[in-house]
Short mmCIF file of C-alpha atoms in Angstrom, two decimals:
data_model
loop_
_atom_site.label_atom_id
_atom_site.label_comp_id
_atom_site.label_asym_id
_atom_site.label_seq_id
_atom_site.Cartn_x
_atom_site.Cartn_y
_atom_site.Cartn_z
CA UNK A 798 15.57 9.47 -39.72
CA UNK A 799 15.22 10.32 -36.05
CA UNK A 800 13.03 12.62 -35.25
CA UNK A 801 14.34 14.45 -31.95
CA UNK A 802 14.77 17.82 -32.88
CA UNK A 803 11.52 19.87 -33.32
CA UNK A 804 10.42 20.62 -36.57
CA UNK A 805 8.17 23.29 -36.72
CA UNK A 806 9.00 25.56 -39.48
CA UNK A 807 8.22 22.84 -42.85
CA UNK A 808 5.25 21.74 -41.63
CA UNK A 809 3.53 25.26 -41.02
CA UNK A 810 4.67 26.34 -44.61
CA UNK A 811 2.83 22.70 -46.07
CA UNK A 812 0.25 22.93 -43.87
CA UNK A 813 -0.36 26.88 -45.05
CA UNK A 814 0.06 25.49 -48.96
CA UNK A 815 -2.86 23.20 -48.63
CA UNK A 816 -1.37 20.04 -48.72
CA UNK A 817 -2.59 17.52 -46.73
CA UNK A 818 -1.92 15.55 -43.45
CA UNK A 819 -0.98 12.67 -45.48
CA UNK A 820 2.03 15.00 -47.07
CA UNK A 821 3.10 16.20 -43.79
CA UNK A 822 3.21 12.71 -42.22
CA UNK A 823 5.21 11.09 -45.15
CA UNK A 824 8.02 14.10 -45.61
CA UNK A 825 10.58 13.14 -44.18
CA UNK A 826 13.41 16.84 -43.65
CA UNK A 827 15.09 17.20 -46.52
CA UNK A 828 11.85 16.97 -48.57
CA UNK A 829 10.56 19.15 -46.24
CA UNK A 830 13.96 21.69 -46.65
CA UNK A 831 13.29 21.64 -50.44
CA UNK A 832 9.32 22.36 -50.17
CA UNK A 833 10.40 25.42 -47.98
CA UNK A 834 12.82 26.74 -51.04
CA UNK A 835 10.39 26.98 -53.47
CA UNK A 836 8.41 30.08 -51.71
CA UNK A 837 9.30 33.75 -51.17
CA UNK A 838 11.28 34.15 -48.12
CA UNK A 839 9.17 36.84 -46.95
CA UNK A 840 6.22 34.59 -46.79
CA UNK A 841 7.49 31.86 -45.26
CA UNK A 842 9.35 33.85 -42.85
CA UNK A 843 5.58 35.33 -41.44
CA UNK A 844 4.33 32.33 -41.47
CA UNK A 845 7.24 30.99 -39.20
CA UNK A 846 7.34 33.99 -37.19
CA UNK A 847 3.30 33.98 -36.33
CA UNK A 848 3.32 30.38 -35.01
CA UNK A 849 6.59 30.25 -33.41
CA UNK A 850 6.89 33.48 -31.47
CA UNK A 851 7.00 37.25 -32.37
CA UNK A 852 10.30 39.05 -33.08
CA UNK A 853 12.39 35.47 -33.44
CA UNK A 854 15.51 36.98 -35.67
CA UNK A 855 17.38 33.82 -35.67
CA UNK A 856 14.46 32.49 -37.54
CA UNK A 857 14.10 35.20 -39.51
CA UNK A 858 18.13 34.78 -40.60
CA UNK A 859 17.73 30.68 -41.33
CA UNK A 860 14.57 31.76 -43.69
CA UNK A 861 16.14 34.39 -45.47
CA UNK A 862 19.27 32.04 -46.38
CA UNK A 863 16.92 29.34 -48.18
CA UNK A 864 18.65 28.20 -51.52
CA UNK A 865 15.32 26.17 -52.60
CA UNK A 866 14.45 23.56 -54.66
CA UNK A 867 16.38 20.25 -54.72
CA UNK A 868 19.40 22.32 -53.81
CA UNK A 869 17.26 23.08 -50.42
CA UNK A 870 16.68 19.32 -50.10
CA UNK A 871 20.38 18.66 -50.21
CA UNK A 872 21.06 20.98 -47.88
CA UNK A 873 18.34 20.16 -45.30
CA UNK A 874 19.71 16.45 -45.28
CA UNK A 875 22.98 17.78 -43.81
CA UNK A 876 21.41 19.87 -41.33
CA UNK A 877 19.04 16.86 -40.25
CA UNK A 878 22.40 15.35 -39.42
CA UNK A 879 23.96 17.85 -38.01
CA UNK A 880 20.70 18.72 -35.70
CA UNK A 881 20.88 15.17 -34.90
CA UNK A 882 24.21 15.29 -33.37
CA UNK A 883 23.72 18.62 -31.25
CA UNK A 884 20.66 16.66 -29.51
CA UNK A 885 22.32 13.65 -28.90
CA UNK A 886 25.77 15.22 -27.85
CA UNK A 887 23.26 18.18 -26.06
CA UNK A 888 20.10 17.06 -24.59
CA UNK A 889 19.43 19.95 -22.29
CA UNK A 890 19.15 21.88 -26.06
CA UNK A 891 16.37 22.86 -27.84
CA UNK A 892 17.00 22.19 -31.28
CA UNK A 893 14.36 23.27 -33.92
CA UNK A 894 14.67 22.07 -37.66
CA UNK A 895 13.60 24.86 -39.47
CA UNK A 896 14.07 24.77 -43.48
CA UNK A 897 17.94 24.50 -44.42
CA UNK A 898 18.71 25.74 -40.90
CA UNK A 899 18.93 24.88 -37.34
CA UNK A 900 17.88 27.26 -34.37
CA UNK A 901 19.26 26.10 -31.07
CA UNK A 902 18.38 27.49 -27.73
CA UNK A 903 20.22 27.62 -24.77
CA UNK A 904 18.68 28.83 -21.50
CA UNK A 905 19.45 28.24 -18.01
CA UNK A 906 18.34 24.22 -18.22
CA UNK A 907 20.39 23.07 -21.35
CA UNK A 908 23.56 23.43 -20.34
CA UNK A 909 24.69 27.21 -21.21
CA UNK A 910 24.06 29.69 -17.90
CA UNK A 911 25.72 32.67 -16.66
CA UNK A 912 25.77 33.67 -12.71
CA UNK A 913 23.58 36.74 -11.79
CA UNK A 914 25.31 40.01 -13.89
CA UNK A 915 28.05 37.75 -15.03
CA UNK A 916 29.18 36.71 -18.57
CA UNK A 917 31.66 34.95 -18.43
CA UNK A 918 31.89 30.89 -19.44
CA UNK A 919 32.12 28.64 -16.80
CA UNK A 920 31.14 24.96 -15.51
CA UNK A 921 28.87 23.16 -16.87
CA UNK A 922 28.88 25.94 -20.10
CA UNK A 923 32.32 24.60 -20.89
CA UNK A 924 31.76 21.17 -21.16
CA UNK A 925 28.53 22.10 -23.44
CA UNK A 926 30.30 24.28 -25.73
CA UNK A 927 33.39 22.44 -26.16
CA UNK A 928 30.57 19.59 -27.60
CA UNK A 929 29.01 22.60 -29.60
CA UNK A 930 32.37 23.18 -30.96
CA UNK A 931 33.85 19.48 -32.10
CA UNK A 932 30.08 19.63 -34.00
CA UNK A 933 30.43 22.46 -36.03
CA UNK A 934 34.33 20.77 -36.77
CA UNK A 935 32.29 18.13 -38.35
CA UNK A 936 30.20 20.57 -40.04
CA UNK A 937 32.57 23.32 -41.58
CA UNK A 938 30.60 24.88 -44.57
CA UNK A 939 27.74 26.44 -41.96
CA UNK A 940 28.01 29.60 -40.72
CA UNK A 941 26.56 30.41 -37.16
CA UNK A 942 24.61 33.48 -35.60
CA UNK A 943 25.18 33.75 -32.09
CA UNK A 944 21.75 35.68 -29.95
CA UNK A 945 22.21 36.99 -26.40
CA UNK A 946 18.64 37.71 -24.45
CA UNK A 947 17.67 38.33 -20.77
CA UNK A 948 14.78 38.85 -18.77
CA UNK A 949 13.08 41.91 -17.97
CA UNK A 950 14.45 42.78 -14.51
CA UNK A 951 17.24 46.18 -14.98
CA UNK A 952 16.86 48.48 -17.22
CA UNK A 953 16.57 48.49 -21.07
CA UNK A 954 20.20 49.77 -21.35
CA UNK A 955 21.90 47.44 -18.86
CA UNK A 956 20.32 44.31 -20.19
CA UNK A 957 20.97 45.14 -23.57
CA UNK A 958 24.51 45.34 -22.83
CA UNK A 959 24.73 42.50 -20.16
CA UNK A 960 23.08 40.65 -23.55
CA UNK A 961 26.28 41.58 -25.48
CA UNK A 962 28.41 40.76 -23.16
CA UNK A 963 27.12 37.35 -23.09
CA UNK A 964 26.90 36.72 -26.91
CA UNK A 965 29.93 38.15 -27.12
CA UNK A 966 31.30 35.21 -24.67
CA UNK A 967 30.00 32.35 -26.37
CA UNK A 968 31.39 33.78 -29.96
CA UNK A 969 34.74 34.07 -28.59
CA UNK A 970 34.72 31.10 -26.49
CA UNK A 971 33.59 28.69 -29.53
CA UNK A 972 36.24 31.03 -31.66
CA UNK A 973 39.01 29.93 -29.11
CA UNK A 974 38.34 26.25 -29.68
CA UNK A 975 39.38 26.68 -33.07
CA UNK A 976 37.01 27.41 -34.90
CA UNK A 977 37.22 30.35 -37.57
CA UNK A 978 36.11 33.72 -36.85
CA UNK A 979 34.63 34.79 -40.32
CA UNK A 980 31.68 31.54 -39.69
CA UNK A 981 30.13 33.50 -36.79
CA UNK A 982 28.01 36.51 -36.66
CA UNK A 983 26.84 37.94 -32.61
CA UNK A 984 24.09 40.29 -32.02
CA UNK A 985 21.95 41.24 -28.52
CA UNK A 986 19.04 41.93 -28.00
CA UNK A 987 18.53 42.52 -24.03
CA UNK A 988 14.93 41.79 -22.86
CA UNK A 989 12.97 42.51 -26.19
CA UNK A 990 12.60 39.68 -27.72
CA UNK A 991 10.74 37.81 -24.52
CA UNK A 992 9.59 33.88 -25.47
CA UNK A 993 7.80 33.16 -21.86
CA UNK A 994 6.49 35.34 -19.41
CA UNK A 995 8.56 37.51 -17.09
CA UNK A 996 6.32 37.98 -14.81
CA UNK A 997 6.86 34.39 -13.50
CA UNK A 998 10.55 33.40 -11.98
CA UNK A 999 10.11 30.55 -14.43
CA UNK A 1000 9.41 32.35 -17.26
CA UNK A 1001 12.50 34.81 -17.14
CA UNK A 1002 14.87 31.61 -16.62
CA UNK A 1003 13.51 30.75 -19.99
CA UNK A 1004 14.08 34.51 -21.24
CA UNK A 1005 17.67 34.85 -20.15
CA UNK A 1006 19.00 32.55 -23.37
CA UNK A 1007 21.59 32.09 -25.62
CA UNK A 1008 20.60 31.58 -28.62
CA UNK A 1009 22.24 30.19 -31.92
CA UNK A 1010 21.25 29.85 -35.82
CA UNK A 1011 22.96 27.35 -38.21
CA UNK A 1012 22.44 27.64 -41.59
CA UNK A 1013 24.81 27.11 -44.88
CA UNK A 1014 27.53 28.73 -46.37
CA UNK A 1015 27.99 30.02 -49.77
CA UNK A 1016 30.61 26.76 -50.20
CA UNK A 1017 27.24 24.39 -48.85
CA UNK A 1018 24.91 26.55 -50.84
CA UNK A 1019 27.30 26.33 -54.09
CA UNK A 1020 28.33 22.53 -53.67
CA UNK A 1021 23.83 21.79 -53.49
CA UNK A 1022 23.95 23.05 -56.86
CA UNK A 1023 26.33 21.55 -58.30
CA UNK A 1024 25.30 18.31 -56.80
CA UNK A 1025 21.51 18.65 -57.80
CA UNK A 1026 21.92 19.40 -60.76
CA UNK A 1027 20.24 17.47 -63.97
#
C-alpha cells in the first residue's frame, strides 16, 4: 500500500488504546479502519479533534459514519484506494485518511482558488475538479460533504456568506459533471473554523479553503456487511 495520503486519525485512536509502536507500524489502513469501528464515535471523534485541530466538522462527519468492525476494514480498503487516486490525480491536495473516510483540503496551493470576493470556478479549479469528479465516478457508493472557509479579514456576516457562496460553487460545479445531487451535502462556515494563523498573509491563504469529506454510503456500508460476514 502506498502511503501518500496522511493518516492521522487510526493511529491517534491505537496510540490512545495502548497498543504499541510495533501495532502502529505493522497496520496497514484497512486494519487500521476496522480498529477505529470498534470504539464509541464520540470518543474517537475527541481524540481526532484534539490532535488535529479544534472545530474540524468534516472530521467530526467521517467519525460519526464509522460502521466498525471487519465491516470498517472493508470499507477503509476502498477508501485507501480511492485516497490514493485523489493524490496521485491531485498533488496540490491534502488528503488525510481518517477511519472509513477521507478529508481533503483544498486551499489556495492545491489547485481549488477563488479571486478576491469571487466564487465562481475558474482556471486552474476546473481542471482540478473535473479530476475530483471522474474519481468519485469510480467511486459511486460515497457520499461527499462539501466545507467553504475564509480568513478573518470582513466581517463575520460577509465571510460567512462569501463561504456559501463558494461551497455552494464547488457542489454545483462537481453536480454539473454528472454526478448525482442526493451524494453531496454543502455547509459554510466563514472564518470560524481557522487551521493557521490569520494574522500572517500566509496563514489566511491556508484559511480561505475548500474543504471536502468522503465517507460511505448506506449501499458501501450495507454491501461491508454482507461481505464480512462469517
Amino acid at each position: 500500500m502506498k502511503n501518500m495520503f496522511k493518516k492521522v486519525g487510526a493511529i491517534v485512536l491505537i496510540l490512545s488504546l495502548g497498543l504499541g509502536c510495533n501495532a502502529v507500524k505493522n497496520a496497514n489502513n484497512t486494519q487500521k479502519g476496522a480498529v477505529i469501528g470498534t470504539t464509541g464515535g464520540a470518543v474517537i471523534g475527541g481524540v481526532i479533534g484534539n490532535n488535529v485541530g479544534k472545530g474540524n466538522t468534516v472530521l467530526g462527519a467521517i467519525i460519526g459514519g464509522v460502521v466498525g468492525g471487519v465491516a470498517g476494514g472493508y470499507i477503509g480498503n476502498r477508501m485507501d484506494r480511492q485516497a490514493e487516486r485523489i493524490q496521485e490525480e491531485i498533488p496540490g491536495a491534502e488528503v488525510t485518511r481518517v477511519g472509513e473516510g477521507i478529508n481533503v483540503t483544498f486551499n489556495e496551493g492545491a489547485g481549488v482558488y477563488f479571486d478576491t470576493n469571487k466564487s465562481n470556478i475558474k482556471g486552474t479549479s476546473v481542471e482540478t475538479l473535473n479530476k475530483l469528479a471522474g474519481i468519485f465516478k469510480e467511486y459511486p457508493k460515497t457520499v461527499i460533504l462539501v466545507e467553504g472557509h475564509t480568513d478573518s479579514a470582513g466581517t463575520d456576516e460577509y465571510n460567512l456568506g462569501l463561504s456559501k457562496l463558494r461551497a455552494e460553487s464547488v457542489t454545483n460545479y462537481l453536480i454539473g459533471q454528472g454526478l448525482d445531487s442526493s451524494r453531496f451535502t454543502t455547509k459554510w462556515y466563514g472564518e470560524v473554523q481557522p487551521v493557521a494563523d490569520n494574522a500572517t498573509a500566509e496563514g489566511k491563504s491556508k484559511n480561505r479553503r475548500v474543504e471536502i469529506g468522503i465517507v460511505a454510503s448506506e449501499a458501501l456500508k450495507q454491501e461491508a456487511i454482507q461481505k464480512t460476514k462469517g
